[in-house]
C-alpha atoms as a PDB file:
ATOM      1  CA  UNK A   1     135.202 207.379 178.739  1.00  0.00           C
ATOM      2  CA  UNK A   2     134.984 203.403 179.798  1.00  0.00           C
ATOM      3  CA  UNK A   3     137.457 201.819 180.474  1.00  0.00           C
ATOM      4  CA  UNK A   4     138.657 198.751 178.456  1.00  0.00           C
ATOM      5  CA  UNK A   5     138.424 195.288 179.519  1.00  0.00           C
ATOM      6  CA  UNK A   6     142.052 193.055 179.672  1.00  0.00           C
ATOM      7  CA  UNK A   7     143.088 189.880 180.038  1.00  0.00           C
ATOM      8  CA  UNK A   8     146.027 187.917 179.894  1.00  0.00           C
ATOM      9  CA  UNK A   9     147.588 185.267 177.337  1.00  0.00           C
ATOM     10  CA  UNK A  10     150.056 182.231 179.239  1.00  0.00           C
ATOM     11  CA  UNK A  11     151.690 179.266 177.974  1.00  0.00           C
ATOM     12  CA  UNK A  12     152.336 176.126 179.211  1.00  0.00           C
ATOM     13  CA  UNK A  13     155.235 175.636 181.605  1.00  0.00           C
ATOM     14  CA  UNK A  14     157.531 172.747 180.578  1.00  0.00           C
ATOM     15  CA  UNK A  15     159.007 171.839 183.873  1.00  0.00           C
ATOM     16  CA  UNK A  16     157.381 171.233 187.300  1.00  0.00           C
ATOM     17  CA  UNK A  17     158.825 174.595 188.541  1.00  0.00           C
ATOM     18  CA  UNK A  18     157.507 176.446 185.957  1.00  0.00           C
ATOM     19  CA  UNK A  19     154.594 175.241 187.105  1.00  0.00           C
ATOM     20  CA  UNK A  20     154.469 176.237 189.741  1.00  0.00           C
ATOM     21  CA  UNK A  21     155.842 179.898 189.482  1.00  0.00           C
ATOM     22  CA  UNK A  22     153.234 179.686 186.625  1.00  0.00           C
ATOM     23  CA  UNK A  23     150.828 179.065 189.282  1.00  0.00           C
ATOM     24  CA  UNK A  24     151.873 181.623 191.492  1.00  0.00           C
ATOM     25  CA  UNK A  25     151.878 184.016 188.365  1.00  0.00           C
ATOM     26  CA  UNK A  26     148.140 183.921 188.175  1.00  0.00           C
ATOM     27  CA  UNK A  27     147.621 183.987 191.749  1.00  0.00           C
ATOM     28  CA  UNK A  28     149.049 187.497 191.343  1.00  0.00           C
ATOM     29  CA  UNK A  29     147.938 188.606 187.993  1.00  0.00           C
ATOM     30  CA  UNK A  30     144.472 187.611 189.092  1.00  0.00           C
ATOM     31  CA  UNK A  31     144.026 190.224 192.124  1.00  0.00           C
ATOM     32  CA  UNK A  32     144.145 192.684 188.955  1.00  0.00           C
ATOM     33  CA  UNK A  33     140.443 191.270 188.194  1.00  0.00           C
ATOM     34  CA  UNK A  34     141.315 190.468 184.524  1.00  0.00           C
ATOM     35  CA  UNK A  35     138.285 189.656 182.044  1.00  0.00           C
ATOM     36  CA  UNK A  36     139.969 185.868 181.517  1.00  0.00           C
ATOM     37  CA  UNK A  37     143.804 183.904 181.027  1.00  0.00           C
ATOM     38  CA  UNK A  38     144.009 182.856 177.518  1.00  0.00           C
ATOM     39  CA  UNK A  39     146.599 179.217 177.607  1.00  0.00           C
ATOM     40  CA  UNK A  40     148.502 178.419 173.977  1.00  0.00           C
ATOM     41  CA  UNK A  41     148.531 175.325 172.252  1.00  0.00           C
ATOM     42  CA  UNK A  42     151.840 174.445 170.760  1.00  0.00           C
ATOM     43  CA  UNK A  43     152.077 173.731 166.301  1.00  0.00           C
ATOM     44  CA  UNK A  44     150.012 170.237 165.956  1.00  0.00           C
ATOM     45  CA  UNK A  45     148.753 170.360 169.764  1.00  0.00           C
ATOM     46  CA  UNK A  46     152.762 169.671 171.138  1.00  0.00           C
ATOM     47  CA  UNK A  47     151.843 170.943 174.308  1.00  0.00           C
ATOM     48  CA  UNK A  48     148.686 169.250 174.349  1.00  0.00           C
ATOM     49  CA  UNK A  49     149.021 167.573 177.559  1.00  0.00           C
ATOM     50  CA  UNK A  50     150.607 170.516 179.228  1.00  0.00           C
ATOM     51  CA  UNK A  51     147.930 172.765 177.679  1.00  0.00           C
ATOM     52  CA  UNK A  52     145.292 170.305 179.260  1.00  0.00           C
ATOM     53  CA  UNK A  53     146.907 170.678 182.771  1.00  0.00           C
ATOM     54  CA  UNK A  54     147.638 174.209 183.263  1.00  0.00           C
ATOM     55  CA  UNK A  55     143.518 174.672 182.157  1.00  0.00           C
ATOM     56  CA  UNK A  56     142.512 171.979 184.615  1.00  0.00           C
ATOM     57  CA  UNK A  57     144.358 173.805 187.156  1.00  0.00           C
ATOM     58  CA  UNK A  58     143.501 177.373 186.698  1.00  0.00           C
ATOM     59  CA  UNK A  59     139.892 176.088 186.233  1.00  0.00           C
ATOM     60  CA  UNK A  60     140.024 175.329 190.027  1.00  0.00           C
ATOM     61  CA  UNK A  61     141.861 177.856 190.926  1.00  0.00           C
ATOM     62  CA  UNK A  62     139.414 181.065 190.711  1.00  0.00           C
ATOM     63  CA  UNK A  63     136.619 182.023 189.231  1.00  0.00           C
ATOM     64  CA  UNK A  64     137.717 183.668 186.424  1.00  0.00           C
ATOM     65  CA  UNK A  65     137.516 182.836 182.893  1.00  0.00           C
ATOM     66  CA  UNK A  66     139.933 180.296 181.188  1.00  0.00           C
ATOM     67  CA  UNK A  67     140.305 180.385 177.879  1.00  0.00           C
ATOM     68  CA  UNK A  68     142.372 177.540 176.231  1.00  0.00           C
ATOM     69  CA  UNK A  69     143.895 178.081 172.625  1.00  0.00           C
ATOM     70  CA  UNK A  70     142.651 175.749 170.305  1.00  0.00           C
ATOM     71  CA  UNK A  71     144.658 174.882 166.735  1.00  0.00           C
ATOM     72  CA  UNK A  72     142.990 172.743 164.165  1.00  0.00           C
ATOM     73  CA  UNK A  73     146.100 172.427 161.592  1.00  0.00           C
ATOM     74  CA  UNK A  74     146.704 168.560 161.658  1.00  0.00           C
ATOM     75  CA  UNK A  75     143.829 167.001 164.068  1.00  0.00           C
ATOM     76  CA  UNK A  76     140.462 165.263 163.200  1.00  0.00           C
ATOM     77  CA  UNK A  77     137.361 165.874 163.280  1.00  0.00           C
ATOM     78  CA  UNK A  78     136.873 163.006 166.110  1.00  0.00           C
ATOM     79  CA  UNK A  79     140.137 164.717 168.523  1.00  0.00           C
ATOM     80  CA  UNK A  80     138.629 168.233 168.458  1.00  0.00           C
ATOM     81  CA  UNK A  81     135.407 167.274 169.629  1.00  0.00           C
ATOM     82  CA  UNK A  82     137.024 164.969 172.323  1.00  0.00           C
ATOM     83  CA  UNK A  83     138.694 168.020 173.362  1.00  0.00           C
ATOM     84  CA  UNK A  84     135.461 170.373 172.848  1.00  0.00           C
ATOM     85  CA  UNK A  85     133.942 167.706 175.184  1.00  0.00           C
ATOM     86  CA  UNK A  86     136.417 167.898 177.664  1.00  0.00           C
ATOM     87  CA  UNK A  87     136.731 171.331 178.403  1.00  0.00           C
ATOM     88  CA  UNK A  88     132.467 171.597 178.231  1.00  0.00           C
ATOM     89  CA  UNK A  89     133.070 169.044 181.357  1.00  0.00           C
ATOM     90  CA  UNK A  90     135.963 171.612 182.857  1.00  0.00           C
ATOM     91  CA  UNK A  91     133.055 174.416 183.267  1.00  0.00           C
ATOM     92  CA  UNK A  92     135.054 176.245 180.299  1.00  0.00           C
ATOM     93  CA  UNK A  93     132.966 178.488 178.096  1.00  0.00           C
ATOM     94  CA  UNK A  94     135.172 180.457 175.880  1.00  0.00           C
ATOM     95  CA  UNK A  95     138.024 179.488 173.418  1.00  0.00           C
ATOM     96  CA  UNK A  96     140.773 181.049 170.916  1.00  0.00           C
ATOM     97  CA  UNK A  97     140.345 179.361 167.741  1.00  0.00           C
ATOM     98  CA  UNK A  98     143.264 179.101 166.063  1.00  0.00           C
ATOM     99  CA  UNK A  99     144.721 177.799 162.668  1.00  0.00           C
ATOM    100  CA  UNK A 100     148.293 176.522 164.533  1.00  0.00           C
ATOM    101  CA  UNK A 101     151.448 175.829 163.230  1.00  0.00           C
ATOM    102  CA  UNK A 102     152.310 172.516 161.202  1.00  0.00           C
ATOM    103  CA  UNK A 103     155.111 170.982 163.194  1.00  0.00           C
ATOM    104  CA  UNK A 104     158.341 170.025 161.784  1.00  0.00           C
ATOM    105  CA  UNK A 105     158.262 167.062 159.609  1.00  0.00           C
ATOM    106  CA  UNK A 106     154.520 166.450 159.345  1.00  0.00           C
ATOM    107  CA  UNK A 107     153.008 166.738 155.761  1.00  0.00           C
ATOM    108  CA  UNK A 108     149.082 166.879 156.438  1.00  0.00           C
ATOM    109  CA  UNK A 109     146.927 169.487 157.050  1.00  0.00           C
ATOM    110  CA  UNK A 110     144.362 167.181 158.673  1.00  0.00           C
ATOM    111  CA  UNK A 111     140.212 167.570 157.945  1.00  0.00           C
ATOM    112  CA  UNK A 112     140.298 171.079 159.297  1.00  0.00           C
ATOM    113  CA  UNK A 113     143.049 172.895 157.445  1.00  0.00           C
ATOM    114  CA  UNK A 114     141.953 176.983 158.374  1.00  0.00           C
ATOM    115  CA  UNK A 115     140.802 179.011 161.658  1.00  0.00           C
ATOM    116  CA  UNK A 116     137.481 179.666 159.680  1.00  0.00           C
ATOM    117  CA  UNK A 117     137.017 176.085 159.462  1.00  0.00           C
ATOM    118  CA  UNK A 118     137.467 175.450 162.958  1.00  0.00           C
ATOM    119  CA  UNK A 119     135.145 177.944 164.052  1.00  0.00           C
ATOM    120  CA  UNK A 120     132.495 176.167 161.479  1.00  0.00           C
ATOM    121  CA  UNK A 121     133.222 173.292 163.146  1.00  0.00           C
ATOM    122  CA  UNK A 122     132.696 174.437 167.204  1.00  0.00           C
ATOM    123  CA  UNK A 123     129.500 175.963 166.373  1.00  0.00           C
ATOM    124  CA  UNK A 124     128.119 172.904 164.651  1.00  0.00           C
ATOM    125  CA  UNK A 125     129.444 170.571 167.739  1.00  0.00           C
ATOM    126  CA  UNK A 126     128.658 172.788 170.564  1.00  0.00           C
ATOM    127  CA  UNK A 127     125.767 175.659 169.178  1.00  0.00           C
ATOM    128  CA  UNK A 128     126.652 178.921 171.480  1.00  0.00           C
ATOM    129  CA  UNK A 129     127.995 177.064 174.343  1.00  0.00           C
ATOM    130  CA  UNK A 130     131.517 178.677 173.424  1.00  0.00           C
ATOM    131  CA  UNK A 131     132.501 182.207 173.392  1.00  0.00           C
ATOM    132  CA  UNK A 132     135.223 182.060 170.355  1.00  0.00           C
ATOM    133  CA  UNK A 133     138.075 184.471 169.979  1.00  0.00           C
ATOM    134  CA  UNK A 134     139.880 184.607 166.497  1.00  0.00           C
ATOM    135  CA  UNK A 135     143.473 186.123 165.151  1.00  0.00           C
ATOM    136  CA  UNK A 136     143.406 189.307 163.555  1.00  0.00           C
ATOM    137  CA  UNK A 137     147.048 190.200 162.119  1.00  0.00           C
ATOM    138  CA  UNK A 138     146.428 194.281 161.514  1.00  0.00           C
ATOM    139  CA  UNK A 139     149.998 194.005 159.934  1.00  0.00           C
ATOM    140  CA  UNK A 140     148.861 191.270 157.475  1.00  0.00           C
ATOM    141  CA  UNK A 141     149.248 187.801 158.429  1.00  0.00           C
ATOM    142  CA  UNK A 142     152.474 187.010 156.799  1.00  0.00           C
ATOM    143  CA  UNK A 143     151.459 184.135 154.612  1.00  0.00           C
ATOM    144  CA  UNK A 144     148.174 186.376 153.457  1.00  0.00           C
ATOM    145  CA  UNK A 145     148.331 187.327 149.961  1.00  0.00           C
ATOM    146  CA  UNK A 146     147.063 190.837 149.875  1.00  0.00           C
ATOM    147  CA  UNK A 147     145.822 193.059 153.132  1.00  0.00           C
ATOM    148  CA  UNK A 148     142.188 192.736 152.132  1.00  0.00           C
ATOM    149  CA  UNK A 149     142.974 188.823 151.486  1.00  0.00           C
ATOM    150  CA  UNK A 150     143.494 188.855 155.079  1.00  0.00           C
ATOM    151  CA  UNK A 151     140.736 191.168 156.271  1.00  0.00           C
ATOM    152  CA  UNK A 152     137.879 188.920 153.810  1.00  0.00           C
ATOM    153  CA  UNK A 153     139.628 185.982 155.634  1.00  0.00           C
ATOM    154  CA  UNK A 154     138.594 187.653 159.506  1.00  0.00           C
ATOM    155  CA  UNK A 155     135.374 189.094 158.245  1.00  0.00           C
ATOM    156  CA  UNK A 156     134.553 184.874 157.031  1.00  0.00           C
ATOM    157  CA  UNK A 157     135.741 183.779 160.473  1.00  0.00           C
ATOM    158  CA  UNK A 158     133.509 186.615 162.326  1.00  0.00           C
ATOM    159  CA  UNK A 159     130.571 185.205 159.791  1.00  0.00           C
ATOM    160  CA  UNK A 160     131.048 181.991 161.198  1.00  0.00           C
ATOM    161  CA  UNK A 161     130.598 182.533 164.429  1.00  0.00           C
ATOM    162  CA  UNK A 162     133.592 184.360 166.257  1.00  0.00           C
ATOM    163  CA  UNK A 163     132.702 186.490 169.161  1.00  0.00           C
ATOM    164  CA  UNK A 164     135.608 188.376 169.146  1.00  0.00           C
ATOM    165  CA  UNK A 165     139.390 188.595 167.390  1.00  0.00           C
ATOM    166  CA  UNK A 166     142.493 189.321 169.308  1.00  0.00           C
ATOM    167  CA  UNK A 167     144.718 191.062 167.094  1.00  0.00           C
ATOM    168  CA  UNK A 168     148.745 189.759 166.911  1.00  0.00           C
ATOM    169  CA  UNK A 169     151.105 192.168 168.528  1.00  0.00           C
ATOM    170  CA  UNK A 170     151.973 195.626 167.388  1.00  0.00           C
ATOM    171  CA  UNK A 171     152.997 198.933 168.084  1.00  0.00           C
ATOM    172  CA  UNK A 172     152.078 201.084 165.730  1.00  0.00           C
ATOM    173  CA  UNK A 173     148.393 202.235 166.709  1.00  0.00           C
ATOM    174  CA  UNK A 174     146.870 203.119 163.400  1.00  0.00           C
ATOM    175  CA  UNK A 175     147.495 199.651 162.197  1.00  0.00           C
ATOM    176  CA  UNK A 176     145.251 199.143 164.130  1.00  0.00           C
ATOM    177  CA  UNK A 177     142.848 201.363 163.976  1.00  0.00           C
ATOM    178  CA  UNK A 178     142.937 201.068 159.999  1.00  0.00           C
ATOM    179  CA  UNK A 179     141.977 197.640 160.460  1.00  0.00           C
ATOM    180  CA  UNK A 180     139.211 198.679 162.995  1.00  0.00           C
ATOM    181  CA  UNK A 181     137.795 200.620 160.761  1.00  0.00           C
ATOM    182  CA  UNK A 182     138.075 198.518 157.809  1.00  0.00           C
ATOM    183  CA  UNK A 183     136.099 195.911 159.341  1.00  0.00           C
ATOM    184  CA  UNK A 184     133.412 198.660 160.080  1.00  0.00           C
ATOM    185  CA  UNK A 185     133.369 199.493 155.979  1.00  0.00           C
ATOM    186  CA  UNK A 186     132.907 195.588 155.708  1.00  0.00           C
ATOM    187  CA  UNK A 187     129.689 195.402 158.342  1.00  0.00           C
ATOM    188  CA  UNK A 188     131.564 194.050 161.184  1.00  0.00           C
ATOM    189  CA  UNK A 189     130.018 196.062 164.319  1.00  0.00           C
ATOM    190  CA  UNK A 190     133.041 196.654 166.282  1.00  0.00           C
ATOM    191  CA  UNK A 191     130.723 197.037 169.407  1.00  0.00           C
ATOM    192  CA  UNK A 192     129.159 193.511 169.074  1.00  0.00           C
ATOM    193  CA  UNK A 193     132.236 191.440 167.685  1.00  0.00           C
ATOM    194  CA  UNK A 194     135.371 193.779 169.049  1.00  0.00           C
ATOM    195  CA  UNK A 195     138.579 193.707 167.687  1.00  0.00           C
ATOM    196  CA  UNK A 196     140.932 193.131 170.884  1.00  0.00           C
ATOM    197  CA  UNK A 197     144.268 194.772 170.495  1.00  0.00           C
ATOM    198  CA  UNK A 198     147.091 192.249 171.378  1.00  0.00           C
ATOM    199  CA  UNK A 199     149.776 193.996 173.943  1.00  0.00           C
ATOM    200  CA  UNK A 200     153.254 192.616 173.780  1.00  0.00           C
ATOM    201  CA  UNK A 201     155.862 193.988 176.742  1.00  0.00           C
ATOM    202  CA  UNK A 202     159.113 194.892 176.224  1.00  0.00           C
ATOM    203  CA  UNK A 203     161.692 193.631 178.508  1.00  0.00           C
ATOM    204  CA  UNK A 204     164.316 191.867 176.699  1.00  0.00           C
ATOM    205  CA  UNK A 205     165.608 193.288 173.409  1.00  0.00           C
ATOM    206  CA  UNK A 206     167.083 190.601 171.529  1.00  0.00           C
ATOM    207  CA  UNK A 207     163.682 187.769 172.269  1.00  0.00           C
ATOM    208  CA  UNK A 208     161.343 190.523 170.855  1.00  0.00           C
ATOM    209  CA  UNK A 209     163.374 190.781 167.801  1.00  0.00           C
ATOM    210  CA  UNK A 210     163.491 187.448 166.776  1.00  0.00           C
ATOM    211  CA  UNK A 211     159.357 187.073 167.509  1.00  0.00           C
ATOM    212  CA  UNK A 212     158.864 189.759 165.893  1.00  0.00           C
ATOM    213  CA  UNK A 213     160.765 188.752 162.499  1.00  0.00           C
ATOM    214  CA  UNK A 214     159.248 184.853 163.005  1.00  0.00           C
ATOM    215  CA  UNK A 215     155.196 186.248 163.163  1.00  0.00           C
ATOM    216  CA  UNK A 216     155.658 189.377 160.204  1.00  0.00           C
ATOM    217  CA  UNK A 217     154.961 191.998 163.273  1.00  0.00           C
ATOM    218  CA  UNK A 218     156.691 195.346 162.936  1.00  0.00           C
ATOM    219  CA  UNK A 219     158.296 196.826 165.788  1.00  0.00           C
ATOM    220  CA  UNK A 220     159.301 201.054 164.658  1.00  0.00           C
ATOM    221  CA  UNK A 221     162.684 202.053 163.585  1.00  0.00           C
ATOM    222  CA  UNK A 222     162.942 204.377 166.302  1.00  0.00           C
ATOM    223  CA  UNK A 223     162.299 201.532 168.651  1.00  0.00           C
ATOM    224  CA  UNK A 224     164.903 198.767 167.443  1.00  0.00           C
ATOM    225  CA  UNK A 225     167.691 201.622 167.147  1.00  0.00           C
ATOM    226  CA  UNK A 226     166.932 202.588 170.755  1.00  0.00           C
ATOM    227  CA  UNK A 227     167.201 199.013 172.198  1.00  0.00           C
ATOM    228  CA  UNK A 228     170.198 198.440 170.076  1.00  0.00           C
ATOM    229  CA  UNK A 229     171.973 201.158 171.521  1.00  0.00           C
ATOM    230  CA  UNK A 230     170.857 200.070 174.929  1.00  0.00           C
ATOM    231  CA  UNK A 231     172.836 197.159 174.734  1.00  0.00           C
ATOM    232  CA  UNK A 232     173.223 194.641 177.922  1.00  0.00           C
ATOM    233  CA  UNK A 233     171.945 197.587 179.661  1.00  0.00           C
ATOM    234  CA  UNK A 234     168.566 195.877 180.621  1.00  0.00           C
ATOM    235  CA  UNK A 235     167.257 198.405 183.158  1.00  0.00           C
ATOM    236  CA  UNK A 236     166.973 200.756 180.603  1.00  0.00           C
ATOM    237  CA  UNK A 237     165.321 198.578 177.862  1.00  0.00           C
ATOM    238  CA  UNK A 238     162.742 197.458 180.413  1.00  0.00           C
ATOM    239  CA  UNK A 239     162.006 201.174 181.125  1.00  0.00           C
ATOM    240  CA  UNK A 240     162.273 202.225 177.778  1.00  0.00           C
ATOM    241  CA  UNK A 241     160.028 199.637 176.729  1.00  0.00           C
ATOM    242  CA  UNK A 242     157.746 200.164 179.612  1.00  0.00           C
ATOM    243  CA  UNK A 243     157.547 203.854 178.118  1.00  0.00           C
ATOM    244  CA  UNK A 244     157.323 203.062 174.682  1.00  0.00           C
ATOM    245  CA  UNK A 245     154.066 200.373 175.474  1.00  0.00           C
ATOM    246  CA  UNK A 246     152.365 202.912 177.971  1.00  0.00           C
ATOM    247  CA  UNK A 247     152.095 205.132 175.409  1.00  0.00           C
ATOM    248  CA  UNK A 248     151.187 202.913 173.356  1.00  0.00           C
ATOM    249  CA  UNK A 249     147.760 201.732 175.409  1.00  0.00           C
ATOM    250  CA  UNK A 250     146.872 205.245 176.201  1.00  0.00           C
ATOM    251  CA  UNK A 251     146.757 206.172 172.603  1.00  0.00           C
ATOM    252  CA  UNK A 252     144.426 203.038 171.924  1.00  0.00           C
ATOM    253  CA  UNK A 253     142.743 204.227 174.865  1.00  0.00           C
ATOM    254  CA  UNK A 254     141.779 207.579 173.781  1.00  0.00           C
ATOM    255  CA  UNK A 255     140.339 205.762 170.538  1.00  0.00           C
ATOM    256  CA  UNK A 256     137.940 203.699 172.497  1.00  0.00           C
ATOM    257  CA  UNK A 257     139.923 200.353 172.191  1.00  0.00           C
ATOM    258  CA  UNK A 258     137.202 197.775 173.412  1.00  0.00           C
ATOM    259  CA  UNK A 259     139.399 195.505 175.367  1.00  0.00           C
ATOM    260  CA  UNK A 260     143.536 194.646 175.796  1.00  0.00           C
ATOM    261  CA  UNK A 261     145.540 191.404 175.509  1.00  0.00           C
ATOM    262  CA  UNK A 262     148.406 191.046 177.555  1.00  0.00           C
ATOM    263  CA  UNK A 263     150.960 188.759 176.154  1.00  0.00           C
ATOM    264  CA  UNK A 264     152.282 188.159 179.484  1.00  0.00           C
ATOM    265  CA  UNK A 265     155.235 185.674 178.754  1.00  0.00           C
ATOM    266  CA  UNK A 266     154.210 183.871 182.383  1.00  0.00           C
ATOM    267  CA  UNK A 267     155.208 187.290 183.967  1.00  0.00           C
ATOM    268  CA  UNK A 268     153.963 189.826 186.861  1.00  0.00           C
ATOM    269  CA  UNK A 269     155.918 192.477 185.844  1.00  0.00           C
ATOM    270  CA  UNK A 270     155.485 194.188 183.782  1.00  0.00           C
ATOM    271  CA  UNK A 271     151.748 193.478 182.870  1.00  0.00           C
ATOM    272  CA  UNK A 272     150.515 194.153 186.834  1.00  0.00           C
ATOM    273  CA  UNK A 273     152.509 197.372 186.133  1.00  0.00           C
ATOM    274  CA  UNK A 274     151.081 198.349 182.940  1.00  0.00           C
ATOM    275  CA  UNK A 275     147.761 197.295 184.005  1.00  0.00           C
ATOM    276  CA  UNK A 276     147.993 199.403 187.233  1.00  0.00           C
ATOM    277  CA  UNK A 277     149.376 202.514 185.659  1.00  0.00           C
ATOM    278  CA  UNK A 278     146.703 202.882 183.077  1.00  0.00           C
ATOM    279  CA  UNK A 279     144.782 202.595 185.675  1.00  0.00           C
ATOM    280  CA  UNK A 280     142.383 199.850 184.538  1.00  0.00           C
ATOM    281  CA  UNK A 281     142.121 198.516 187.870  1.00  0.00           C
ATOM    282  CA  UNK A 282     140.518 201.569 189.509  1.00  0.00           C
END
């Protein structure tokens, strides 16, 4: 059986010493010999300038692949080709392609309101010089209308030119699987365009929660009982959830999962440990 291809996700540090441990983060995480670093973009491009550095600077720092997050929600037509531009002149050749968040207080949608029509837009700008990964939500995007409202939604953006979708965070493994093999039924090759199943850690209890609730991702009964009766006690909710996410990958593993996203949270530990210990290294 082949092993599956990872990489990592970051986001932009807001302080110079972030920065820098941010820096030192991928130094580390990068001896693993990941596929790429995904960066985020914050709702409206909020961390636009921050998102520009931390690219600039990985960019230059090693050879492997950087791939900045890219939301249309509230830009023009004119700013995401700038940007396009830019990172064509940075050596970058792959992207997330994004929808985004609307930011507080701004009304407008801007002239590309969906992912789908983002995508439209990057090949018509820049042909195949992109490799473009899209969101797949295999627990319904929670503004979707209907599960196969969602799925006709990531079969469009795969249409339109997406290499690949990374899939938001879950743990329940036939969620996604279902939705692997739903796109199959809809004559998405899984092989060509994979479906890339997003990996969140568990280390802190209470953060988790509270992402989870915000982005409609479902973390198991069994799961928020055990970390509530964990407590303060976080030596045992980073093992526990160390366990629980092992387990988690091998299963995906055994079901020929194509490649894994690590939502690393700017963190070694405890990707480098999950990374090592499935043994994706060797």
């Amino acid at each position: 059986m082949s092993k599956p291809a990872f990489s990592f996700e970051f986001f932009p540090a807001k302080t110079d010493q972030g920065r820098e441990k941010l820096l030192s983060t991928f130094d580390e995480l990068n001896t693993l010999s990941p596929t790429y670093f995904s960066v985020t973009y914050g709702a409206g491009g909020s961390t636009r300038s921050r998102t520009l550095d931390i690219v600039q600077a990985l960019s230059t720092r090693g050879d492997t692949d950087i791939a900045p997050h890219m939301s249309c929600i509230g830009d023009d037509k004119s700013e995401i080709a700038e940007l396009l531009e830019h990172y064509k002149s940075l050596g970058i050749n792959r992207l997330v392609a994004l929808r985004g968040d609307l930011p507080s207080g701004q009304v407008g949608m801007g002239e590309l309101p969906f992912a789908l029509d983002l995508v439209k837009f990057i090949r018509e700008h820049s042909g195949d010089h992109f490799r473009i990964e899209v969101a797949a939500y295999p627990e319904m995007h929670p503004q979707a209308r209907s599960f196969e409202f969602d799925v006709d939604n990531l079969v469009n953006k795969f249409q339109a030119g997406a290499n690949a979708a990374i899939t938001q965070f879950f743990y329940n493994a036939d969620s996604y699987l279902y939705l692997r093999d739903t796109l199959e039924k809809r004559g998405i090759n899984t092989i060509d365009q994979p479906l890339v199943a997003g990996i969140m850690p568990i280390t802190n209890s209470s953060n988790l929660i509270r992402f989870a609730d915000s982005c409609g991702a479902d973390i198991p009964r069994y799961v928020r009982k055990q970390l509530f009766d964990y407590g303060d006690d976080s030596k045992a909710i980073r093992e526990f959830g160390f366990d629980v996410v092992y387990r988690l990958c091998e299963r995906l593993i055994s079901e020929g999962v194509p490649a894994m996203h690590f939502y690393s949270m700017n963190k070694v530990e405890p990707n480098k440990r999950l990374v090592e210990a499935l043994g994706l290294t060797t």
